[in-house]
Every structure is written in structure tokens, then in C-alpha cells.
């Protein structure tokens, strides 16, 4: 695929992520903070988000497996996940966290379990999509092109 | 003594989230500030040179100060997350304002939650600004006037009427229209720093509906 086509594909892909609600304006803010002196900023922050989210999701899974559930502690973790997804613009994950927190507050085990599954699902989708987008960007750079804004 | 260059301003950013620390660091550096990030209130106090002697606390409100009796490193502003395990941003704010050596350092609070009572409490305790997360570059434009005040304050013992001293870019009554959606903040700069709180600002707070 030629460079121009790759760049076109990237722009279309990125646009779709916004249109489909996976990403919100905060992701654009991240991109605006990236420049020649900090060319990997977005990838770095998003990578931190992946690591942090996986840790939190694991902890939430474990918490829900317990006989006695510590809803308060779970809520604290969901709050963290909500914060970090908000910071990188992962809109669907953030929105699910809001629902999840309501279930924690209501101490609703079943609701929490369902929500956790949904969050895990949305998280894995946005992770895959972002990784695909970064791969496209890398292909463009490798072809000697620049990333269109 | 002219206007200090922004890179002379050193901001201490406090947040338990590694993502948010990375973000605030980039935002601050983009605004040409020097940045130090720490992940807790207690580490912030340590960095500021305020050591709390936990075994020997006579009065909880006056932690012992290190032998230097001033900051190890000059910090022109502290920006801190509100919700942190252990010491919250509010607790940190209080400790700074209660410390004779640190109380003149402007403190800004960040929070992902728009809770009007929380915002009032922080502002009454002496926070200069309250930013809703995620924080944007445009929010950071509001920091400079607070830091400029501090720089010149180092040379005065008495409080001056700061309204006459500096042409503050933040005009009284000016409200950016999109601020209604983003954050709650006060208009203008508080001139009195030595008067005890609360500062009555009933109309200054814009909250998101």
C-alpha cells in the first residue's frame, strides 16, 4: 500500500474511533501534547493506561470471587479506572465505570459482575483498536511519511 | 528584576495515578514550567522540606520543620489531585497552609468529580484554583499569575495590595463560555492571604449541571 493510502487509512480509522464513541476529545488533547521533542508521548501514556487497567481489572475479578465482597474497595478501583480512562479519552470504558460505581454503591454483586464483564469487553476492544492505530502510524513512519493530524 | 521567565517556575505535581502524573507533567512542561511529580501527599511534604515527626507529635497541626526551616528546593506552586489514598489533596492543602514556611505557596486542586461542597471547602482552605479532570492546557494558563505573586512576595514581609501590583491576565468578571462545562473556579485573584478563611465568594463558582 502506498504512503498516501496508508495516511488516508489512518485518518479514516481514527475518525471512526471517534464516531463510534471509542474515543472522545481528550484523546485529541493527548495528540496535541505530542511533538518532535516528545514523539512517543501518546503511545507512552496509552501503554501506561493498558498496564494500569489490566492490573485493576484483575483485582476487580479477584474481588468479585470472594465470599464476602469489599464493595468499598472495589469502588475505589473502579474510580481509578474511570479516572485513567477519562484521562486518555477512552470514552466507552469511562462510561461503563460510572455504571459500575453505581452497582458498587448499591452493593449489587450480580450487577457488578455483569458490569465487570462489559468493562473487560470494552477495554479489550479499545485496546485492540488503539494498537491497530499505532501500527498504522508506525507503518507510515517506516515508509518515510509523517502522521497526518 | 523583570518578569521571571516561565522556566524559572517550578511546579510540584502530586497524583497517585501514574497516567495522570505523566499527563500533568507533559502539560506543565509544554507550558514551560519545571516539574517534579510525586505520588503522594506525604512525599510532597517531604519534598517541600516539611517533615512530620509521627512519634513525637505534640500538636497535630504544627509538624516539625527540618533544620533548614525553609524548602529544600524552591517550589512556586503545588498542583494536587484531591482523591488520593492516605493523605488527600485537601489534607495536603491544609498542611501547607498551616505551615509558616510553606503557607505562601499557591496550591491548586484537581478532581475528576464536580462536587460543589468539595470545591468550596478547598477554596475556603486557601486553594487558588480547582480544576476538573482531565486538566487541559487552557487551565494551566491560569497558574502563572499565582506564581508571579509568590516570586515578588519573597522580597516583602508585609502583604501588598496585589491588585495594583500586577496586571493579571485573569480579568474580574471574565468567564470563558466553555468553562461552564469544564470546571468550577473563582473569578479574580484573592488579595488577602493573611486573613483567616473563609473567603465569601457566593457567585464566583461555576458548576457543571
Short mmCIF file of C-alpha atoms in Angstrom, two decimals:
data_model
loop_
_atom_site.label_atom_id
_atom_site.label_comp_id
_atom_site.label_asym_id
_atom_site.label_seq_id
_atom_site.Cartn_x
_atom_site.Cartn_y
_atom_site.Cartn_z
CA UNK A 1 0.00 0.00 0.00
CA UNK A 2 1.33 3.42 -0.91
CA UNK A 3 2.13 6.07 1.65
CA UNK A 4 -0.79 8.29 0.73
CA UNK A 5 -3.17 5.38 1.02
CA UNK A 6 -1.75 4.46 4.42
CA UNK A 7 -2.22 8.00 5.63
CA UNK A 8 -5.77 8.02 4.28
CA UNK A 9 -6.47 4.73 6.04
CA UNK A 10 -5.17 6.13 9.31
CA UNK A 11 -7.30 9.25 9.14
CA UNK A 12 -10.40 7.18 8.32
CA UNK A 13 -9.65 4.73 11.09
CA UNK A 14 -9.09 7.44 13.65
CA UNK A 15 -12.28 9.22 12.62
CA UNK A 16 -14.25 6.00 13.03
CA UNK A 17 -12.96 5.59 16.57
CA UNK A 18 -14.40 8.97 17.47
CA UNK A 19 -17.61 8.43 15.52
CA UNK A 20 -18.22 5.10 17.19
CA UNK A 21 -17.62 6.56 20.63
CA UNK A 22 -14.50 4.62 21.48
CA UNK A 23 -12.52 7.81 21.85
CA UNK A 24 -13.51 11.29 22.90
CA UNK A 25 -11.95 14.73 22.70
CA UNK A 26 -9.46 14.00 25.46
CA UNK A 27 -7.58 11.73 23.07
CA UNK A 28 -7.20 14.69 20.73
CA UNK A 29 -5.77 16.68 23.64
CA UNK A 30 -3.17 13.95 24.10
CA UNK A 31 -2.19 14.12 20.46
CA UNK A 32 -1.81 17.86 20.71
CA UNK A 33 0.70 17.40 23.50
CA UNK A 34 2.89 15.27 21.28
CA UNK A 35 5.57 17.00 19.22
CA UNK A 36 9.02 16.43 17.71
CA UNK A 37 10.58 16.59 21.17
CA UNK A 38 8.10 14.12 22.60
CA UNK A 39 7.20 11.96 19.59
CA UNK A 40 6.10 8.95 21.63
CA UNK A 41 4.01 10.69 24.21
CA UNK A 42 0.66 9.23 23.16
CA UNK A 43 1.96 5.68 22.87
CA UNK A 44 3.64 6.02 26.28
CA UNK A 45 0.57 7.29 28.08
CA UNK A 46 -1.68 4.75 26.42
CA UNK A 47 0.76 1.95 27.33
CA UNK A 48 0.61 3.08 30.95
CA UNK A 49 -3.15 3.00 30.68
CA UNK A 50 -3.06 -0.59 29.36
CA UNK A 51 -0.81 -1.77 32.19
CA UNK A 52 -2.78 0.03 34.84
CA UNK A 53 -6.14 -1.15 33.52
CA UNK A 54 -5.10 -4.76 33.33
CA UNK A 55 -3.95 -4.62 36.92
CA UNK A 56 -7.21 -3.05 38.03
CA UNK A 57 -9.36 -5.47 36.06
CA UNK A 58 -7.51 -8.41 37.59
CA UNK A 59 -8.01 -7.02 41.06
CA UNK A 60 -11.69 -6.44 40.38
CA UNK A 61 -12.09 -10.02 39.15
CA UNK A 62 -10.45 -11.33 42.29
CA UNK A 63 -12.58 -9.10 44.48
CA UNK A 64 -15.75 -10.47 42.93
CA UNK A 65 -14.65 -14.04 43.52
CA UNK A 66 -14.56 -13.56 47.27
CA UNK A 67 -17.22 -14.89 49.58
CA UNK A 68 -17.57 -11.53 51.18
CA UNK A 69 -17.18 -8.69 48.74
CA UNK A 70 -15.49 -5.48 49.78
CA UNK A 71 -17.62 -3.12 47.72
CA UNK A 72 -15.88 -0.06 49.01
CA UNK A 73 -12.52 -1.25 47.87
CA UNK A 74 -13.96 -2.30 44.54
CA UNK A 75 -15.48 1.12 44.12
CA UNK A 76 -12.09 2.70 44.77
CA UNK A 77 -10.60 0.60 41.99
CA UNK A 78 -13.39 1.39 39.56
CA UNK A 79 -12.89 5.04 40.43
CA UNK A 80 -9.24 4.70 39.45
CA UNK A 81 -10.15 3.02 36.19
CA UNK A 82 -12.71 5.68 35.47
CA UNK A 83 -10.08 8.34 36.07
CA UNK A 84 -7.45 6.82 33.86
CA UNK A 85 -9.86 6.03 31.01
CA UNK A 86 -11.09 9.61 31.24
CA UNK A 87 -7.53 10.90 31.08
CA UNK A 88 -6.77 9.15 27.83
CA UNK A 89 -10.19 9.63 26.25
CA UNK A 90 -11.37 6.01 26.34
CA UNK A 91 -15.00 7.08 26.41
CA UNK A 92 -16.87 3.77 26.47
CA UNK A 93 -14.73 2.38 29.25
CA UNK A 94 -15.23 5.54 31.26
CA UNK A 95 -18.98 5.48 30.79
CA UNK A 96 -19.20 1.85 31.90
CA UNK A 97 -17.21 2.70 35.00
CA UNK A 98 -19.87 5.18 36.01
CA UNK A 99 -22.50 2.44 35.84
CA UNK A 100 -20.16 0.06 37.64
CA UNK A 101 -19.72 2.50 40.52
CA UNK A 102 -23.48 2.71 40.93
CA UNK A 103 -23.63 -1.05 41.37
CA UNK A 104 -20.79 -0.91 43.88
CA UNK A 105 -22.62 1.72 45.84
CA UNK A 106 -25.77 -0.39 45.77
CA UNK A 107 -23.65 -3.39 46.83
CA UNK A 108 -25.17 -5.34 43.98
CA UNK A 109 -22.93 -8.36 43.34
CA UNK A 110 -24.68 -9.50 40.18
CA UNK A 111 -24.76 -6.02 38.75
CA UNK A 112 -21.06 -5.67 39.46
CA UNK A 113 -20.27 -8.97 37.84
CA UNK A 114 -22.15 -8.09 34.68
CA UNK A 115 -20.54 -4.69 34.59
CA UNK A 116 -17.08 -6.11 35.04
CA UNK A 117 -17.63 -8.37 32.04
CA UNK A 118 -18.77 -5.42 29.99
CA UNK A 119 -15.83 -3.28 31.05
CA UNK A 120 -13.38 -6.06 30.23
CA UNK A 121 -15.01 -6.42 26.84
CA UNK A 122 -14.94 -2.72 26.02
CA UNK A 123 -11.43 -2.41 27.30
CA UNK A 124 -10.17 -5.20 25.08
CA UNK A 125 -11.87 -3.67 22.05
CA UNK A 126 -10.39 -0.22 22.60
CA UNK A 127 -7.01 -1.76 23.29
CA UNK A 128 -7.09 -3.67 20.01
CA UNK A 129 -8.22 -0.61 18.11
CA UNK A 130 -5.56 1.64 19.59
CA UNK A 131 -2.88 -0.94 18.91
CA UNK A 132 -4.04 -1.19 15.29
CA UNK A 133 -3.93 2.57 15.02
CA UNK A 134 -0.40 2.72 16.44
CA UNK A 135 0.67 0.01 13.99
CA UNK A 136 -0.69 2.03 11.09
CA UNK A 137 1.19 5.07 12.37
CA UNK A 138 4.39 3.06 12.58
CA UNK A 139 3.92 1.80 9.01
CA UNK A 140 3.59 5.38 7.84
CA UNK A 141 6.73 6.42 9.69
CA UNK A 142 8.62 3.42 8.35
CA UNK A 143 7.58 4.42 4.84
CA UNK A 144 9.19 7.78 5.48
CA UNK A 145 5.93 9.65 5.84
CA UNK A 146 4.53 11.81 8.60
CA UNK A 147 1.42 11.20 10.67
CA UNK A 148 -1.47 13.32 9.44
CA UNK A 149 -3.18 15.35 12.14
CA UNK B 1 14.12 42.37 38.46
CA UNK B 2 11.93 41.88 35.43
CA UNK B 3 9.19 39.37 34.78
CA UNK B 4 10.52 35.92 35.55
CA UNK B 5 10.72 33.52 32.62
CA UNK B 6 8.29 30.64 32.93
CA UNK B 7 11.06 28.07 33.02
CA UNK B 8 12.10 29.60 36.33
CA UNK B 9 8.84 28.47 37.83
CA UNK B 10 8.92 25.12 39.47
CA UNK B 11 5.70 23.22 39.95
CA UNK B 12 5.27 20.25 42.24
CA UNK B 13 2.56 17.93 40.92
CA UNK B 14 1.00 15.35 43.23
CA UNK B 15 -1.13 12.47 41.95
CA UNK B 16 -1.36 8.79 42.84
CA UNK B 17 -2.22 7.85 39.23
CA UNK B 18 0.78 7.22 37.04
CA UNK B 19 -1.20 8.14 33.95
CA UNK B 20 -2.26 11.44 35.41
CA UNK B 21 1.26 12.20 36.59
CA UNK B 22 2.54 11.67 33.08
CA UNK B 23 -0.20 13.84 31.68
CA UNK B 24 0.22 16.73 34.11
CA UNK B 25 3.96 16.61 33.64
CA UNK B 26 3.60 16.96 29.89
CA UNK B 27 1.03 19.73 30.27
CA UNK B 28 3.27 21.66 32.65
CA UNK B 29 6.40 21.19 30.55
CA UNK B 30 4.52 22.29 27.44
CA UNK B 31 3.70 25.44 29.42
CA UNK B 32 7.45 25.80 30.05
CA UNK B 33 7.44 25.09 33.75
CA UNK B 34 9.93 22.96 35.58
CA UNK B 35 8.14 19.97 37.02
CA UNK B 36 8.59 17.49 39.81
CA UNK B 37 5.97 14.79 40.24
CA UNK B 38 5.33 12.72 43.35
CA UNK B 39 2.73 10.07 44.01
CA UNK B 40 1.53 11.03 47.48
CA UNK B 41 0.88 13.92 49.83
CA UNK B 42 3.48 12.71 52.28
CA UNK B 43 6.14 12.63 49.57
CA UNK B 44 5.06 16.12 48.57
CA UNK B 45 5.60 17.38 52.10
CA UNK B 46 8.95 15.66 52.23
CA UNK B 47 9.98 17.33 49.01
CA UNK B 48 8.85 20.67 50.38
CA UNK B 49 11.08 20.16 53.38
CA UNK B 50 8.34 19.61 55.88
CA UNK B 51 8.89 16.52 57.93
CA UNK B 52 6.17 15.26 60.18
CA UNK B 53 7.59 13.62 63.23
CA UNK B 54 5.00 10.94 63.81
CA UNK B 55 6.40 9.60 67.04
CA UNK B 56 6.70 12.89 68.73
CA UNK B 57 3.68 14.89 67.72
CA UNK B 58 2.87 17.38 70.39
CA UNK B 59 0.45 19.40 68.35
CA UNK B 60 -1.00 17.72 65.31
CA UNK B 61 -1.27 20.99 63.48
CA UNK B 62 2.33 22.03 63.71
CA UNK B 63 4.54 19.36 62.20
CA UNK B 64 8.19 19.81 62.96
CA UNK B 65 10.15 21.56 60.29
CA UNK B 66 13.50 20.36 59.06
CA UNK B 67 16.56 22.19 60.41
CA UNK B 68 16.77 24.40 57.31
CA UNK B 69 13.43 25.89 58.21
CA UNK B 70 12.73 26.57 54.55
CA UNK B 71 12.10 24.49 51.47
CA UNK B 72 14.90 22.29 50.26
CA UNK B 73 14.05 23.22 46.68
CA UNK B 74 12.06 26.26 45.69
CA UNK B 75 8.56 25.37 44.61
CA UNK B 76 6.38 28.06 43.13
CA UNK B 77 3.13 26.14 43.01
CA UNK B 78 1.70 22.83 44.13
CA UNK B 79 -0.92 21.16 41.97
CA UNK B 80 -2.50 18.14 43.58
CA UNK B 81 -5.16 15.55 42.97
CA UNK B 82 -7.94 15.57 45.51
CA UNK B 83 -8.69 11.84 45.81
CA UNK B 84 -5.58 10.05 46.97
CA UNK B 85 -5.17 7.19 49.41
CA UNK B 86 -3.74 8.22 52.78
CA UNK B 87 -3.36 11.97 52.65
CA UNK B 88 -5.95 13.56 50.37
CA UNK B 89 -5.26 16.69 48.34
CA UNK B 90 -7.34 18.59 50.85
CA UNK B 91 -5.22 17.29 53.74
CA UNK B 92 -2.10 18.32 51.86
CA UNK B 93 -3.55 21.76 51.20
CA UNK B 94 -4.29 22.19 54.88
CA UNK B 95 -0.83 21.17 55.95
CA UNK B 96 0.76 23.58 53.52
CA UNK B 97 -1.44 26.46 54.59
CA UNK B 98 -0.84 25.72 58.26
CA UNK B 99 2.90 25.73 57.84
CA UNK B 100 4.62 29.03 58.44
CA UNK B 101 7.31 28.16 55.94
CA UNK B 102 5.02 26.91 53.19
CA UNK B 103 1.76 28.78 53.50
CA UNK B 104 2.55 31.26 50.76
CA UNK B 105 2.93 28.59 48.14
CA UNK B 106 -0.12 28.64 45.88
CA UNK B 107 -1.98 25.34 45.80
CA UNK B 108 -4.28 24.12 43.04
CA UNK B 109 -6.60 21.14 43.44
CA UNK B 110 -7.61 18.76 40.64
CA UNK B 111 -10.51 16.38 40.82
CA UNK B 112 -12.41 14.11 38.49
CA UNK B 113 -15.58 14.81 40.44
CA UNK B 114 -17.56 18.01 40.38
CA UNK B 115 -18.79 18.26 43.96
CA UNK B 116 -19.68 21.85 44.86
CA UNK B 117 -19.18 21.38 48.60
CA UNK B 118 -15.75 19.88 47.95
CA UNK B 119 -14.84 22.78 45.71
CA UNK B 120 -15.97 25.38 48.28
CA UNK B 121 -14.12 23.62 51.06
CA UNK B 122 -10.87 23.66 49.09
CA UNK B 123 -11.20 27.26 48.04
CA UNK B 124 -12.03 28.28 51.60
CA UNK B 125 -8.99 26.45 52.86
CA UNK B 126 -6.87 28.55 50.52
CA UNK B 127 -6.65 26.72 47.21
CA UNK B 128 -6.19 29.16 44.37
CA UNK B 129 -7.98 27.12 41.76
CA UNK B 130 -9.96 23.95 41.44
CA UNK B 131 -9.60 22.17 38.11
CA UNK B 132 -11.86 19.39 36.91
CA UNK B 133 -10.04 16.49 35.32
CA UNK B 134 -8.97 15.86 32.71
CA UNK B 135 -6.95 19.05 33.02
CA UNK B 136 -6.29 20.97 29.82
CA UNK B 137 -3.57 23.31 28.65
CA UNK B 138 -6.00 26.20 28.83
CA UNK B 139 -6.49 25.51 32.55
CA UNK B 140 -2.77 25.87 33.13
CA UNK B 141 -2.80 29.39 31.71
CA UNK B 142 -4.44 30.35 34.98
CA UNK B 143 -1.42 29.31 37.01
CA UNK B 144 1.04 31.99 36.04
CA UNK B 145 -0.50 34.91 37.95
CA UNK B 146 -0.44 32.91 41.16
CA UNK B 147 3.22 32.07 40.73
CA UNK B 148 4.16 35.62 39.83
CA UNK B 149 2.65 36.79 43.09
CA UNK B 150 4.85 34.41 45.02
CA UNK B 151 8.06 35.44 43.31
CA UNK B 152 7.73 39.03 44.28
CA UNK B 153 6.38 38.16 47.71
CA UNK B 154 9.73 36.68 48.66
CA UNK B 155 11.00 40.21 48.92
CA UNK B 156 8.26 41.56 51.14
CA UNK B 157 7.29 40.71 54.67
CA UNK B 158 4.12 42.71 54.57
CA UNK B 159 1.26 41.85 52.27
CA UNK B 160 0.80 44.28 49.43
CA UNK B 161 -2.35 45.00 47.58
CA UNK B 162 -1.67 42.66 44.70
CA UNK B 163 -4.43 44.05 42.59
CA UNK B 164 -2.38 47.13 41.92
CA UNK B 165 0.94 45.36 41.64
CA UNK B 166 0.36 43.06 38.70
CA UNK B 167 -1.56 43.26 35.50
CA UNK B 168 -3.32 39.98 35.96
CA UNK B 169 -4.38 38.35 32.72
CA UNK B 170 -7.36 36.97 34.59
CA UNK B 171 -9.88 39.78 34.46
CA UNK B 172 -12.59 40.10 37.05
CA UNK B 173 -15.90 39.14 35.58
CA UNK B 174 -14.39 37.38 32.65
CA UNK B 175 -15.85 33.94 32.14
CA UNK B 176 -14.88 31.80 29.21
CA UNK B 177 -18.17 30.49 27.94
CA UNK B 178 -17.00 26.93 27.67
CA UNK B 179 -15.85 26.99 31.28
CA UNK B 180 -19.38 26.25 32.36
CA UNK B 181 -18.92 22.76 31.11
CA UNK B 182 -15.45 22.20 32.35
CA UNK B 183 -14.65 23.37 35.77
CA UNK B 184 -15.51 25.34 38.80
CA UNK B 185 -13.24 28.22 39.56
CA UNK B 186 -13.21 31.59 41.15
CA UNK B 187 -13.01 34.88 39.37
CA UNK B 188 -10.14 37.14 40.18
CA UNK B 189 -7.26 36.68 42.49
CA UNK B 190 -7.67 36.85 46.22
CA UNK B 191 -5.73 39.81 47.53
CA UNK B 192 -5.64 38.82 51.18
CA UNK B 193 -3.54 35.90 52.16
CA UNK B 194 -3.15 36.56 55.85
CA UNK B 195 -6.82 36.91 56.68
CA UNK B 196 -8.34 33.75 58.04
CA UNK B 197 -10.67 31.83 55.78
CA UNK B 198 -13.47 31.56 54.70
CA UNK B 199 -13.46 33.89 51.73
CA UNK B 200 -17.04 34.56 50.81
CA UNK B 201 -17.41 34.07 47.09
CA UNK B 202 -21.01 33.16 46.55
CA UNK B 203 -21.20 34.00 42.87
CA UNK B 204 -17.76 33.10 41.74
CA UNK B 205 -18.19 29.40 41.47
CA UNK B 206 -19.37 27.99 38.19
CA UNK B 207 -20.56 24.46 38.42
CA UNK B 208 -21.38 21.98 35.74
CA UNK B 209 -25.01 20.97 35.58
#
